[in-house]
PDB file of C-alpha atoms in Angstrom:
ATOM      1  CA  UNK K   1       2.582  15.139 -18.485  1.00  0.00           C
ATOM      2  CA  UNK K   2       2.386  11.389 -18.817  1.00  0.00           C
ATOM      3  CA  UNK K   3       1.903   9.262 -15.729  1.00  0.00           C
ATOM      4  CA  UNK K   4       3.777   6.040 -15.169  1.00  0.00           C
ATOM      5  CA  UNK K   5       1.517   3.084 -14.543  1.00  0.00           C
ATOM      6  CA  UNK K   6       2.631   0.038 -12.587  1.00  0.00           C
ATOM      7  CA  UNK K   7       1.511  -3.551 -12.456  1.00  0.00           C
ATOM      8  CA  UNK K   8      -0.196  -4.029  -9.121  1.00  0.00           C
ATOM      9  CA  UNK K   9       0.922  -7.179  -7.317  1.00  0.00           C
ATOM     10  CA  UNK K  10      -1.625  -9.923  -6.655  1.00  0.00           C
ATOM     11  CA  UNK K  11      -1.450  -9.135  -2.942  1.00  0.00           C
ATOM     12  CA  UNK K  12      -2.367  -5.473  -3.480  1.00  0.00           C
ATOM     13  CA  UNK K  13      -5.088  -5.993  -6.084  1.00  0.00           C
ATOM     14  CA  UNK K  14      -7.835  -6.572  -3.460  1.00  0.00           C
ATOM     15  CA  UNK K  15      -7.028  -3.122  -2.029  1.00  0.00           C
ATOM     16  CA  UNK K  16      -6.333  -1.208  -5.237  1.00  0.00           C
ATOM     17  CA  UNK K  17      -9.028  -2.935  -7.275  1.00  0.00           C
ATOM     18  CA  UNK K  18      -6.986  -2.918 -10.473  1.00  0.00           C
ATOM     19  CA  UNK K  19      -4.073  -4.800 -11.961  1.00  0.00           C
ATOM     20  CA  UNK K  20      -2.452  -1.616 -13.316  1.00  0.00           C
ATOM     21  CA  UNK K  21      -2.493   1.863 -11.747  1.00  0.00           C
ATOM     22  CA  UNK K  22      -0.377   4.994 -11.207  1.00  0.00           C
ATOM     23  CA  UNK K  23       1.690   5.159  -8.028  1.00  0.00           C
ATOM     24  CA  UNK K  24      -0.310   8.000  -6.461  1.00  0.00           C
ATOM     25  CA  UNK K  25      -3.579   6.060  -6.822  1.00  0.00           C
ATOM     26  CA  UNK K  26      -1.970   2.929  -5.380  1.00  0.00           C
ATOM     27  CA  UNK K  27      -0.824   4.887  -2.310  1.00  0.00           C
ATOM     28  CA  UNK K  28      -4.230   6.575  -2.041  1.00  0.00           C
ATOM     29  CA  UNK K  29      -6.034   3.219  -2.170  1.00  0.00           C
ATOM     30  CA  UNK K  30      -3.784   1.708   0.487  1.00  0.00           C
ATOM     31  CA  UNK K  31      -4.102   4.798   2.709  1.00  0.00           C
ATOM     32  CA  UNK K  32      -7.890   4.715   2.420  1.00  0.00           C
ATOM     33  CA  UNK K  33      -7.892   0.995   3.234  1.00  0.00           C
ATOM     34  CA  UNK K  34      -5.704   1.546   6.300  1.00  0.00           C
ATOM     35  CA  UNK K  35      -7.864   4.432   7.534  1.00  0.00           C
ATOM     36  CA  UNK K  36     -11.209   2.768   6.921  1.00  0.00           C
ATOM     37  CA  UNK K  37     -10.096  -0.370   8.747  1.00  0.00           C
ATOM     38  CA  UNK K  38      -8.554   1.477  11.712  1.00  0.00           C
ATOM     39  CA  UNK K  39      -5.131  -0.073  11.173  1.00  0.00           C
ATOM     40  CA  UNK K  40      -2.976   2.892  12.200  1.00  0.00           C
ATOM     41  CA  UNK K  41      -1.812   3.733  15.694  1.00  0.00           C
ATOM     42  CA  UNK K  42       0.959   6.220  16.546  1.00  0.00           C
ATOM     43  CA  UNK K  43       2.170   6.325  12.914  1.00  0.00           C
ATOM     44  CA  UNK K  44       2.460   2.531  12.832  1.00  0.00           C
ATOM     45  CA  UNK K  45       0.300   0.501  10.466  1.00  0.00           C
ATOM     46  CA  UNK K  46      -0.774  -2.742  12.089  1.00  0.00           C
ATOM     47  CA  UNK K  47      -1.195  -5.073   9.136  1.00  0.00           C
ATOM     48  CA  UNK K  48      -4.302  -7.195   8.880  1.00  0.00           C
ATOM     49  CA  UNK K  49      -4.343 -10.395   6.844  1.00  0.00           C
ATOM     50  CA  UNK K  50      -4.685  -8.577   3.510  1.00  0.00           C
ATOM     51  CA  UNK K  51      -1.743  -6.232   4.173  1.00  0.00           C
ATOM     52  CA  UNK K  52       0.338  -9.079   5.618  1.00  0.00           C
ATOM     53  CA  UNK K  53      -0.210 -11.035   2.402  1.00  0.00           C
ATOM     54  CA  UNK K  54       0.769  -8.003   0.328  1.00  0.00           C
ATOM     55  CA  UNK K  55       3.838  -6.898   2.299  1.00  0.00           C
ATOM     56  CA  UNK K  56       4.856  -9.973   4.323  1.00  0.00           C
ATOM     57  CA  UNK K  57       5.161  -8.018   7.580  1.00  0.00           C
ATOM     58  CA  UNK K  58       3.083  -7.349  10.702  1.00  0.00           C
ATOM     59  CA  UNK K  59       3.773  -3.608  11.003  1.00  0.00           C
ATOM     60  CA  UNK K  60       4.850  -0.742   8.766  1.00  0.00           C
ATOM     61  CA  UNK K  61       6.006   2.669   9.928  1.00  0.00           C
ATOM     62  CA  UNK K  62       3.836   5.185   8.088  1.00  0.00           C
ATOM     63  CA  UNK K  63       6.874   7.071   6.748  1.00  0.00           C
ATOM     64  CA  UNK K  64       8.134   3.879   5.105  1.00  0.00           C
ATOM     65  CA  UNK K  65       4.869   3.051   3.337  1.00  0.00           C
ATOM     66  CA  UNK K  66       5.735   4.632  -0.066  1.00  0.00           C
ATOM     67  CA  UNK K  67       9.083   2.812  -0.167  1.00  0.00           C
ATOM     68  CA  UNK K  68       7.557  -0.530   0.781  1.00  0.00           C
ATOM     69  CA  UNK K  69       4.774  -0.083  -1.765  1.00  0.00           C
ATOM     70  CA  UNK K  70       7.210   0.795  -4.546  1.00  0.00           C
ATOM     71  CA  UNK K  71       9.241  -2.313  -3.710  1.00  0.00           C
ATOM     72  CA  UNK K  72       6.122  -4.498  -3.823  1.00  0.00           C
ATOM     73  CA  UNK K  73       4.453  -3.335  -7.048  1.00  0.00           C
TER      74      UNK K  73
END
């Protein structure tokens, strides 16, 4: 089945590494970035400068991440 590809916002491109990607890969890239940088505590993502630039917020509840990403791509 065909996958939908999305334009990746300028703020997310440093994390995703591409300007166009499928939603699952975008989420995977962001999740890997969060994990590798130790930005999660008690299901809350504490945004560093890169995530703050991408999402314009200091924290994100982990359950809300897919919705916030979809809004920002």
